[in-house]
């Protein structure tokens, strides 16, 4: 077994999901040459949806100049993960606790949620072909460009306004449930959640032909300018979602979930049981090392409405509740620290010729350069960086990130337990 330095290049993998941006418009395709993906040739008509960096069993990263993939290298070198992390997480067979991604979203992803650990274990045991691992999947989305998403249930009062104002929406739900929901605003929180669950379940299980009919009516009304003032904010969203997924019940989620517009540098965190759908834009995404998704709309993939309805938290709030406020830990490094132990993300911006030093972290990390060029150095050597370069940094390794002739931007995901 040959030795390997604690800092080395890794080769991410590409997922060509249908919702991805196509050709050169995709950040994933933009980063592919710098990432050293073997045999990559740009196809302008192909979707490039996700760039995966990590050890997930579905698509582990490769390692430059090595026959082994990242999982195998870490199995042979457990010290790169570190004792502290291995005591807290299952790192058997080189498994990292987190998965780091770039997403380039050309059309909306499914209305979905992610199960908690206990539910993931149950679903994996029952349906391993669908739920491919037993792990939970809390995740953070960090905007690289302007980004739109549906994120968590709106406040009860806001949903009630849409129920009253949008006849095509409320006609899909039994009148007794509508009445109960409109009268629930003064109930205790637990009872409000129960009524919200009834409303959402009724929508998601509504008759398919009725959904299609009401969507046609709604779209026709919007197209002739018949929207009410309350509907102005979601009109274009509804029309876009229906164009992408005609007749899909998920379009009506625009009246129940917060519609979020984010600018570069803003981030949201989505814990287990939070409904969401990414709509458009480019993001860095970090999550626990899982690919478990429970879908219920805006997708040609199999839907699992009973499990989705069952696992949601039904916690209504403004979307700002989901925001992750970054903290500047140095003038050049910004920290995004969600309320879980599985991962943290750093954004590093160094100007021409500047160097940023990161002291040793007692856990593994993966970093990707997204803008500019430069180098990363450590006590044993250095590696050049360009947009798309991805590196692994082993536990307890001090590094320096130096910009070349222009600003260098690097995102680094890590775990310390």
JSON list of N, CA, C and O in Angstrom, two decimals, residues 312-352:
[
{"chain": "A", "resi": 312, "resn": "UNK", "atom": "N", "xyz": [-43.92, 14.68, 7.71]},
{"chain": "A", "resi": 312, "resn": "UNK", "atom": "CA", "xyz": [-43.73, 16.13, 7.78]},
{"chain": "A", "resi": 312, "resn": "UNK", "atom": "C", "xyz": [-43.95, 16.65, 9.20]},
{"chain": "A", "resi": 312, "resn": "UNK", "atom": "O", "xyz": [-44.74, 16.10, 9.97]},
{"chain": "A", "resi": 313, "resn": "UNK", "atom": "N", "xyz": [-43.26, 17.72, 9.54]},
{"chain": "A", "resi": 313, "resn": "UNK", "atom": "CA", "xyz": [-43.35, 18.30, 10.88]},
{"chain": "A", "resi": 313, "resn": "UNK", "atom": "C", "xyz": [-44.57, 19.22, 11.03]},
{"chain": "A", "resi": 313, "resn": "UNK", "atom": "O", "xyz": [-45.01, 19.48, 12.15]},
{"chain": "A", "resi": 314, "resn": "UNK", "atom": "N", "xyz": [-45.06, 19.76, 9.92]},
{"chain": "A", "resi": 314, "resn": "UNK", "atom": "CA", "xyz": [-46.20, 20.69, 9.93]},
{"chain": "A", "resi": 314, "resn": "UNK", "atom": "C", "xyz": [-45.96, 21.86, 10.88]},
{"chain": "A", "resi": 314, "resn": "UNK", "atom": "O", "xyz": [-46.79, 22.21, 11.71]},
{"chain": "A", "resi": 315, "resn": "UNK", "atom": "N", "xyz": [-44.77, 22.46, 10.71]},
{"chain": "A", "resi": 315, "resn": "UNK", "atom": "CA", "xyz": [-44.40, 23.63, 11.49]},
{"chain": "A", "resi": 315, "resn": "UNK", "atom": "C", "xyz": [-44.46, 24.86, 10.60]},
{"chain": "A", "resi": 315, "resn": "UNK", "atom": "O", "xyz": [-43.56, 25.12, 9.82]},
{"chain": "A", "resi": 316, "resn": "UNK", "atom": "N", "xyz": [-45.55, 25.62, 10.67]},
{"chain": "A", "resi": 316, "resn": "UNK", "atom": "CA", "xyz": [-45.68, 26.80, 9.81]},
{"chain": "A", "resi": 316, "resn": "UNK", "atom": "C", "xyz": [-44.84, 27.95, 10.33]},
{"chain": "A", "resi": 316, "resn": "UNK", "atom": "O", "xyz": [-44.73, 28.16, 11.54]},
{"chain": "A", "resi": 317, "resn": "UNK", "atom": "N", "xyz": [-44.24, 28.70, 9.40]},
{"chain": "A", "resi": 317, "resn": "UNK", "atom": "CA", "xyz": [-43.43, 29.86, 9.81]},
{"chain": "A", "resi": 317, "resn": "UNK", "atom": "C", "xyz": [-43.06, 30.66, 8.58]},
{"chain": "A", "resi": 317, "resn": "UNK", "atom": "O", "xyz": [-43.19, 30.19, 7.44]},
{"chain": "A", "resi": 318, "resn": "UNK", "atom": "N", "xyz": [-42.56, 31.87, 8.78]},
{"chain": "A", "resi": 318, "resn": "UNK", "atom": "CA", "xyz": [-41.95, 32.62, 7.69]},
{"chain": "A", "resi": 318, "resn": "UNK", "atom": "C", "xyz": [-40.69, 31.89, 7.25]},
{"chain": "A", "resi": 318, "resn": "UNK", "atom": "O", "xyz": [-40.04, 31.18, 8.04]},
{"chain": "A", "resi": 319, "resn": "UNK", "atom": "N", "xyz": [-40.31, 32.11, 5.99]},
{"chain": "A", "resi": 319, "resn": "UNK", "atom": "CA", "xyz": [-39.17, 31.36, 5.46]},
{"chain": "A", "resi": 319, "resn": "UNK", "atom": "C", "xyz": [-37.86, 31.72, 6.15]},
{"chain": "A", "resi": 319, "resn": "UNK", "atom": "O", "xyz": [-36.92, 30.91, 6.18]},
{"chain": "A", "resi": 320, "resn": "UNK", "atom": "N", "xyz": [-37.80, 32.91, 6.76]},
{"chain": "A", "resi": 320, "resn": "UNK", "atom": "CA", "xyz": [-36.56, 33.32, 7.40]},
{"chain": "A", "resi": 320, "resn": "UNK", "atom": "C", "xyz": [-36.15, 32.39, 8.54]},
{"chain": "A", "resi": 320, "resn": "UNK", "atom": "O", "xyz": [-34.98, 32.34, 8.91]},
{"chain": "A", "resi": 321, "resn": "UNK", "atom": "N", "xyz": [-37.10, 31.63, 9.06]},
{"chain": "A", "resi": 321, "resn": "UNK", "atom": "CA", "xyz": [-36.77, 30.65, 10.10]},
{"chain": "A", "resi": 321, "resn": "UNK", "atom": "C", "xyz": [-35.74, 29.64, 9.60]},
{"chain": "A", "resi": 321, "resn": "UNK", "atom": "O", "xyz": [-34.94, 29.09, 10.37]},
{"chain": "A", "resi": 322, "resn": "UNK", "atom": "N", "xyz": [-35.72, 29.40, 8.30]},
{"chain": "A", "resi": 322, "resn": "UNK", "atom": "CA", "xyz": [-34.82, 28.41, 7.73]},
{"chain": "A", "resi": 322, "resn": "UNK", "atom": "C", "xyz": [-33.46, 28.97, 7.35]},
{"chain": "A", "resi": 322, "resn": "UNK", "atom": "O", "xyz": [-32.56, 28.22, 6.96]},
{"chain": "A", "resi": 323, "resn": "UNK", "atom": "N", "xyz": [-33.30, 30.29, 7.46]},
{"chain": "A", "resi": 323, "resn": "UNK", "atom": "CA", "xyz": [-32.04, 30.90, 7.03]},
{"chain": "A", "resi": 323, "resn": "UNK", "atom": "C", "xyz": [-30.88, 30.53, 7.95]},
{"chain": "A", "resi": 323, "resn": "UNK", "atom": "O", "xyz": [-31.05, 30.40, 9.16]},
{"chain": "A", "resi": 324, "resn": "UNK", "atom": "N", "xyz": [-29.72, 30.35, 7.34]},
{"chain": "A", "resi": 324, "resn": "UNK", "atom": "CA", "xyz": [-28.48, 30.17, 8.09]},
{"chain": "A", "resi": 324, "resn": "UNK", "atom": "C", "xyz": [-27.68, 31.46, 7.94]},
{"chain": "A", "resi": 324, "resn": "UNK", "atom": "O", "xyz": [-27.24, 31.80, 6.83]},
{"chain": "A", "resi": 325, "resn": "UNK", "atom": "N", "xyz": [-27.52, 32.18, 9.03]},
{"chain": "A", "resi": 325, "resn": "UNK", "atom": "CA", "xyz": [-26.79, 33.44, 8.97]},
{"chain": "A", "resi": 325, "resn": "UNK", "atom": "C", "xyz": [-25.29, 33.16, 9.08]},
{"chain": "A", "resi": 325, "resn": "UNK", "atom": "O", "xyz": [-24.82, 32.60, 10.07]},
{"chain": "A", "resi": 326, "resn": "UNK", "atom": "N", "xyz": [-24.52, 33.56, 8.07]},
{"chain": "A", "resi": 326, "resn": "UNK", "atom": "CA", "xyz": [-23.08, 33.29, 8.14]},
{"chain": "A", "resi": 326, "resn": "UNK", "atom": "C", "xyz": [-22.38, 34.19, 9.15]},
{"chain": "A", "resi": 326, "resn": "UNK", "atom": "O", "xyz": [-22.85, 35.29, 9.47]},
{"chain": "A", "resi": 327, "resn": "UNK", "atom": "N", "xyz": [-21.24, 33.72, 9.61]},
{"chain": "A", "resi": 327, "resn": "UNK", "atom": "CA", "xyz": [-20.41, 34.47, 10.55]},
{"chain": "A", "resi": 327, "resn": "UNK", "atom": "C", "xyz": [-19.03, 34.63, 9.93]},
{"chain": "A", "resi": 327, "resn": "UNK", "atom": "O", "xyz": [-18.42, 33.63, 9.49]},
{"chain": "A", "resi": 328, "resn": "UNK", "atom": "N", "xyz": [-18.53, 35.84, 9.88]},
{"chain": "A", "resi": 328, "resn": "UNK", "atom": "CA", "xyz": [-17.18, 36.08, 9.37]},
{"chain": "A", "resi": 328, "resn": "UNK", "atom": "C", "xyz": [-16.18, 35.74, 10.46]},
{"chain": "A", "resi": 328, "resn": "UNK", "atom": "O", "xyz": [-16.04, 36.48, 11.45]},
{"chain": "A", "resi": 329, "resn": "UNK", "atom": "N", "xyz": [-15.47, 34.62, 10.30]},
{"chain": "A", "resi": 329, "resn": "UNK", "atom": "CA", "xyz": [-14.50, 34.22, 11.33]},
{"chain": "A", "resi": 329, "resn": "UNK", "atom": "C", "xyz": [-13.13, 34.84, 11.08]},
{"chain": "A", "resi": 329, "resn": "UNK", "atom": "O", "xyz": [-12.31, 34.92, 11.99]},
{"chain": "A", "resi": 330, "resn": "UNK", "atom": "N", "xyz": [-12.87, 35.28, 9.85]},
{"chain": "A", "resi": 330, "resn": "UNK", "atom": "CA", "xyz": [-11.73, 36.12, 9.51]},
{"chain": "A", "resi": 330, "resn": "UNK", "atom": "C", "xyz": [-12.22, 37.05, 8.39]},
{"chain": "A", "resi": 330, "resn": "UNK", "atom": "O", "xyz": [-13.31, 36.86, 7.87]},
{"chain": "A", "resi": 331, "resn": "UNK", "atom": "N", "xyz": [-11.42, 38.05, 8.00]},
{"chain": "A", "resi": 331, "resn": "UNK", "atom": "CA", "xyz": [-11.86, 38.91, 6.90]},
{"chain": "A", "resi": 331, "resn": "UNK", "atom": "C", "xyz": [-12.05, 38.16, 5.58]},
{"chain": "A", "resi": 331, "resn": "UNK", "atom": "O", "xyz": [-12.73, 38.66, 4.68]},
{"chain": "A", "resi": 332, "resn": "UNK", "atom": "N", "xyz": [-11.48, 36.96, 5.46]},
{"chain": "A", "resi": 332, "resn": "UNK", "atom": "CA", "xyz": [-11.55, 36.22, 4.20]},
{"chain": "A", "resi": 332, "resn": "UNK", "atom": "C", "xyz": [-12.38, 34.94, 4.28]},
{"chain": "A", "resi": 332, "resn": "UNK", "atom": "O", "xyz": [-12.66, 34.32, 3.25]},
{"chain": "A", "resi": 333, "resn": "UNK", "atom": "N", "xyz": [-12.76, 34.51, 5.46]},
{"chain": "A", "resi": 333, "resn": "UNK", "atom": "CA", "xyz": [-13.47, 33.24, 5.63]},
{"chain": "A", "resi": 333, "resn": "UNK", "atom": "C", "xyz": [-14.79, 33.45, 6.35]},
{"chain": "A", "resi": 333, "resn": "UNK", "atom": "O", "xyz": [-14.84, 34.04, 7.43]},
{"chain": "A", "resi": 334, "resn": "UNK", "atom": "N", "xyz": [-15.84, 32.96, 5.73]},
{"chain": "A", "resi": 334, "resn": "UNK", "atom": "CA", "xyz": [-17.20, 33.06, 6.26]},
{"chain": "A", "resi": 334, "resn": "UNK", "atom": "C", "xyz": [-17.69, 31.66, 6.59]},
{"chain": "A", "resi": 334, "resn": "UNK", "atom": "O", "xyz": [-17.53, 30.73, 5.80]},
{"chain": "A", "resi": 335, "resn": "UNK", "atom": "N", "xyz": [-18.33, 31.51, 7.74]},
{"chain": "A", "resi": 335, "resn": "UNK", "atom": "CA", "xyz": [-18.76, 30.20, 8.24]},
{"chain": "A", "resi": 335, "resn": "UNK", "atom": "C", "xyz": [-20.28, 30.09, 8.22]},
{"chain": "A", "resi": 335, "resn": "UNK", "atom": "O", "xyz": [-20.98, 30.95, 8.74]},
{"chain": "A", "resi": 336, "resn": "UNK", "atom": "N", "xyz": [-20.77, 29.00, 7.61]},
{"chain": "A", "resi": 336, "resn": "UNK", "atom": "CA", "xyz": [-22.20, 28.65, 7.61]},
{"chain": "A", "resi": 336, "resn": "UNK", "atom": "C", "xyz": [-22.36, 27.40, 8.47]},
{"chain": "A", "resi": 336, "resn": "UNK", "atom": "O", "xyz": [-21.92, 26.32, 8.09]},
{"chain": "A", "resi": 337, "resn": "UNK", "atom": "N", "xyz": [-22.98, 27.59, 9.62]},
{"chain": "A", "resi": 337, "resn": "UNK", "atom": "CA", "xyz": [-23.02, 26.52, 10.62]},
{"chain": "A", "resi": 337, "resn": "UNK", "atom": "C", "xyz": [-24.46, 26.17, 10.95]},
{"chain": "A", "resi": 337, "resn": "UNK", "atom": "O", "xyz": [-25.08, 26.78, 11.83]},
{"chain": "A", "resi": 338, "resn": "UNK", "atom": "N", "xyz": [-25.06, 25.17, 10.27]},
{"chain": "A", "resi": 338, "resn": "UNK", "atom": "CA", "xyz": [-26.45, 24.80, 10.54]},
{"chain": "A", "resi": 338, "resn": "UNK", "atom": "C", "xyz": [-26.59, 24.11, 11.89]},
{"chain": "A", "resi": 338, "resn": "UNK", "atom": "O", "xyz": [-25.59, 23.69, 12.49]},
{"chain": "A", "resi": 339, "resn": "UNK", "atom": "N", "xyz": [-27.82, 23.94, 12.39]},
{"chain": "A", "resi": 339, "resn": "UNK", "atom": "CA", "xyz": [-28.03, 23.41, 13.74]},
{"chain": "A", "resi": 339, "resn": "UNK", "atom": "C", "xyz": [-27.96, 21.88, 13.83]},
{"chain": "A", "resi": 339, "resn": "UNK", "atom": "O", "xyz": [-28.83, 21.24, 14.41]},
{"chain": "A", "resi": 340, "resn": "UNK", "atom": "N", "xyz": [-26.93, 21.30, 13.23]},
{"chain": "A", "resi": 340, "resn": "UNK", "atom": "CA", "xyz": [-26.68, 19.87, 13.30]},
{"chain": "A", "resi": 340, "resn": "UNK", "atom": "C", "xyz": [-25.17, 19.65, 13.38]},
{"chain": "A", "resi": 340, "resn": "UNK", "atom": "O", "xyz": [-24.40, 20.57, 13.14]},
{"chain": "A", "resi": 341, "resn": "UNK", "atom": "N", "xyz": [-24.76, 18.42, 13.71]},
{"chain": "A", "resi": 341, "resn": "UNK", "atom": "CA", "xyz": [-23.34, 18.14, 13.83]},
{"chain": "A", "resi": 341, "resn": "UNK", "atom": "C", "xyz": [-22.72, 17.54, 12.56]},
{"chain": "A", "resi": 341, "resn": "UNK", "atom": "O", "xyz": [-21.50, 17.43, 12.47]},
{"chain": "A", "resi": 342, "resn": "UNK", "atom": "N", "xyz": [-23.55, 17.20, 11.58]},
{"chain": "A", "resi": 342, "resn": "UNK", "atom": "CA", "xyz": [-23.05, 16.44, 10.43]},
{"chain": "A", "resi": 342, "resn": "UNK", "atom": "C", "xyz": [-22.12, 17.23, 9.51]},
{"chain": "A", "resi": 342, "resn": "UNK", "atom": "O", "xyz": [-21.29, 16.64, 8.83]},
{"chain": "A", "resi": 343, "resn": "UNK", "atom": "N", "xyz": [-22.26, 18.55, 9.45]},
{"chain": "A", "resi": 343, "resn": "UNK", "atom": "CA", "xyz": [-21.42, 19.33, 8.55]},
{"chain": "A", "resi": 343, "resn": "UNK", "atom": "C", "xyz": [-21.48, 20.81, 8.87]},
{"chain": "A", "resi": 343, "resn": "UNK", "atom": "O", "xyz": [-22.42, 21.31, 9.49]},
{"chain": "A", "resi": 344, "resn": "UNK", "atom": "N", "xyz": [-20.44, 21.51, 8.42]},
{"chain": "A", "resi": 344, "resn": "UNK", "atom": "CA", "xyz": [-20.33, 22.97, 8.42]},
{"chain": "A", "resi": 344, "resn": "UNK", "atom": "C", "xyz": [-19.69, 23.34, 7.09]},
{"chain": "A", "resi": 344, "resn": "UNK", "atom": "O", "xyz": [-18.93, 22.56, 6.52]},
{"chain": "A", "resi": 345, "resn": "UNK", "atom": "N", "xyz": [-20.00, 24.53, 6.56]},
{"chain": "A", "resi": 345, "resn": "UNK", "atom": "CA", "xyz": [-19.42, 24.97, 5.30]},
{"chain": "A", "resi": 345, "resn": "UNK", "atom": "C", "xyz": [-18.73, 26.32, 5.49]},
{"chain": "A", "resi": 345, "resn": "UNK", "atom": "O", "xyz": [-19.28, 27.22, 6.13]},
{"chain": "A", "resi": 346, "resn": "UNK", "atom": "N", "xyz": [-17.53, 26.44, 4.92]},
{"chain": "A", "resi": 346, "resn": "UNK", "atom": "CA", "xyz": [-16.80, 27.70, 4.90]},
{"chain": "A", "resi": 346, "resn": "UNK", "atom": "C", "xyz": [-16.77, 28.24, 3.48]},
{"chain": "A", "resi": 346, "resn": "UNK", "atom": "O", "xyz": [-16.62, 27.48, 2.52]},
{"chain": "A", "resi": 347, "resn": "UNK", "atom": "N", "xyz": [-16.90, 29.54, 3.35]},
{"chain": "A", "resi": 347, "resn": "UNK", "atom": "CA", "xyz": [-16.66, 30.22, 2.08]},
{"chain": "A", "resi": 347, "resn": "UNK", "atom": "C", "xyz": [-15.40, 31.05, 2.25]},
{"chain": "A", "resi": 347, "resn": "UNK", "atom": "O", "xyz": [-15.31, 31.89, 3.17]},
{"chain": "A", "resi": 348, "resn": "UNK", "atom": "N", "xyz": [-14.43, 30.84, 1.37]},
{"chain": "A", "resi": 348, "resn": "UNK", "atom": "CA", "xyz": [-13.16, 31.55, 1.45]},
{"chain": "A", "resi": 348, "resn": "UNK", "atom": "C", "xyz": [-13.02, 32.42, 0.21]},
{"chain": "A", "resi": 348, "resn": "UNK", "atom": "O", "xyz": [-13.13, 31.93, -0.92]},
{"chain": "A", "resi": 349, "resn": "UNK", "atom": "N", "xyz": [-12.77, 33.72, 0.42]},
{"chain": "A", "resi": 349, "resn": "UNK", "atom": "CA", "xyz": [-12.51, 34.65, -0.68]},
{"chain": "A", "resi": 349, "resn": "UNK", "atom": "C", "xyz": [-11.16, 35.32, -0.44]},
{"chain": "A", "resi": 349, "resn": "UNK", "atom": "O", "xyz": [-11.02, 36.07, 0.53]},
{"chain": "A", "resi": 350, "resn": "UNK", "atom": "N", "xyz": [-10.20, 35.03, -1.32]},
{"chain": "A", "resi": 350, "resn": "UNK", "atom": "CA", "xyz": [-8.90, 35.68, -1.23]},
{"chain": "A", "resi": 350, "resn": "UNK", "atom": "C", "xyz": [-8.67, 36.50, -2.49]},
{"chain": "A", "resi": 350, "resn": "UNK", "atom": "O", "xyz": [-8.91, 36.03, -3.60]},
{"chain": "A", "resi": 351, "resn": "UNK", "atom": "N", "xyz": [-8.22, 37.74, -2.29]},
{"chain": "A", "resi": 351, "resn": "UNK", "atom": "CA", "xyz": [-7.93, 38.61, -3.42]},
{"chain": "A", "resi": 351, "resn": "UNK", "atom": "C", "xyz": [-6.56, 38.27, -4.01]},
{"chain": "A", "resi": 351, "resn": "UNK", "atom": "O", "xyz": [-5.79, 37.50, -3.45]},
{"chain": "A", "resi": 352, "resn": "UNK", "atom": "N", "xyz": [-6.28, 38.85, -5.16]},
{"chain": "A", "resi": 352, "resn": "UNK", "atom": "CA", "xyz": [-5.04, 38.59, -5.90]},
{"chain": "A", "resi": 352, "resn": "UNK", "atom": "C", "xyz": [-3.82, 38.60, -4.97]},
{"chain": "A", "resi": 352, "resn": "UNK", "atom": "O", "xyz": [-3.55, 39.57, -4.28]}
]
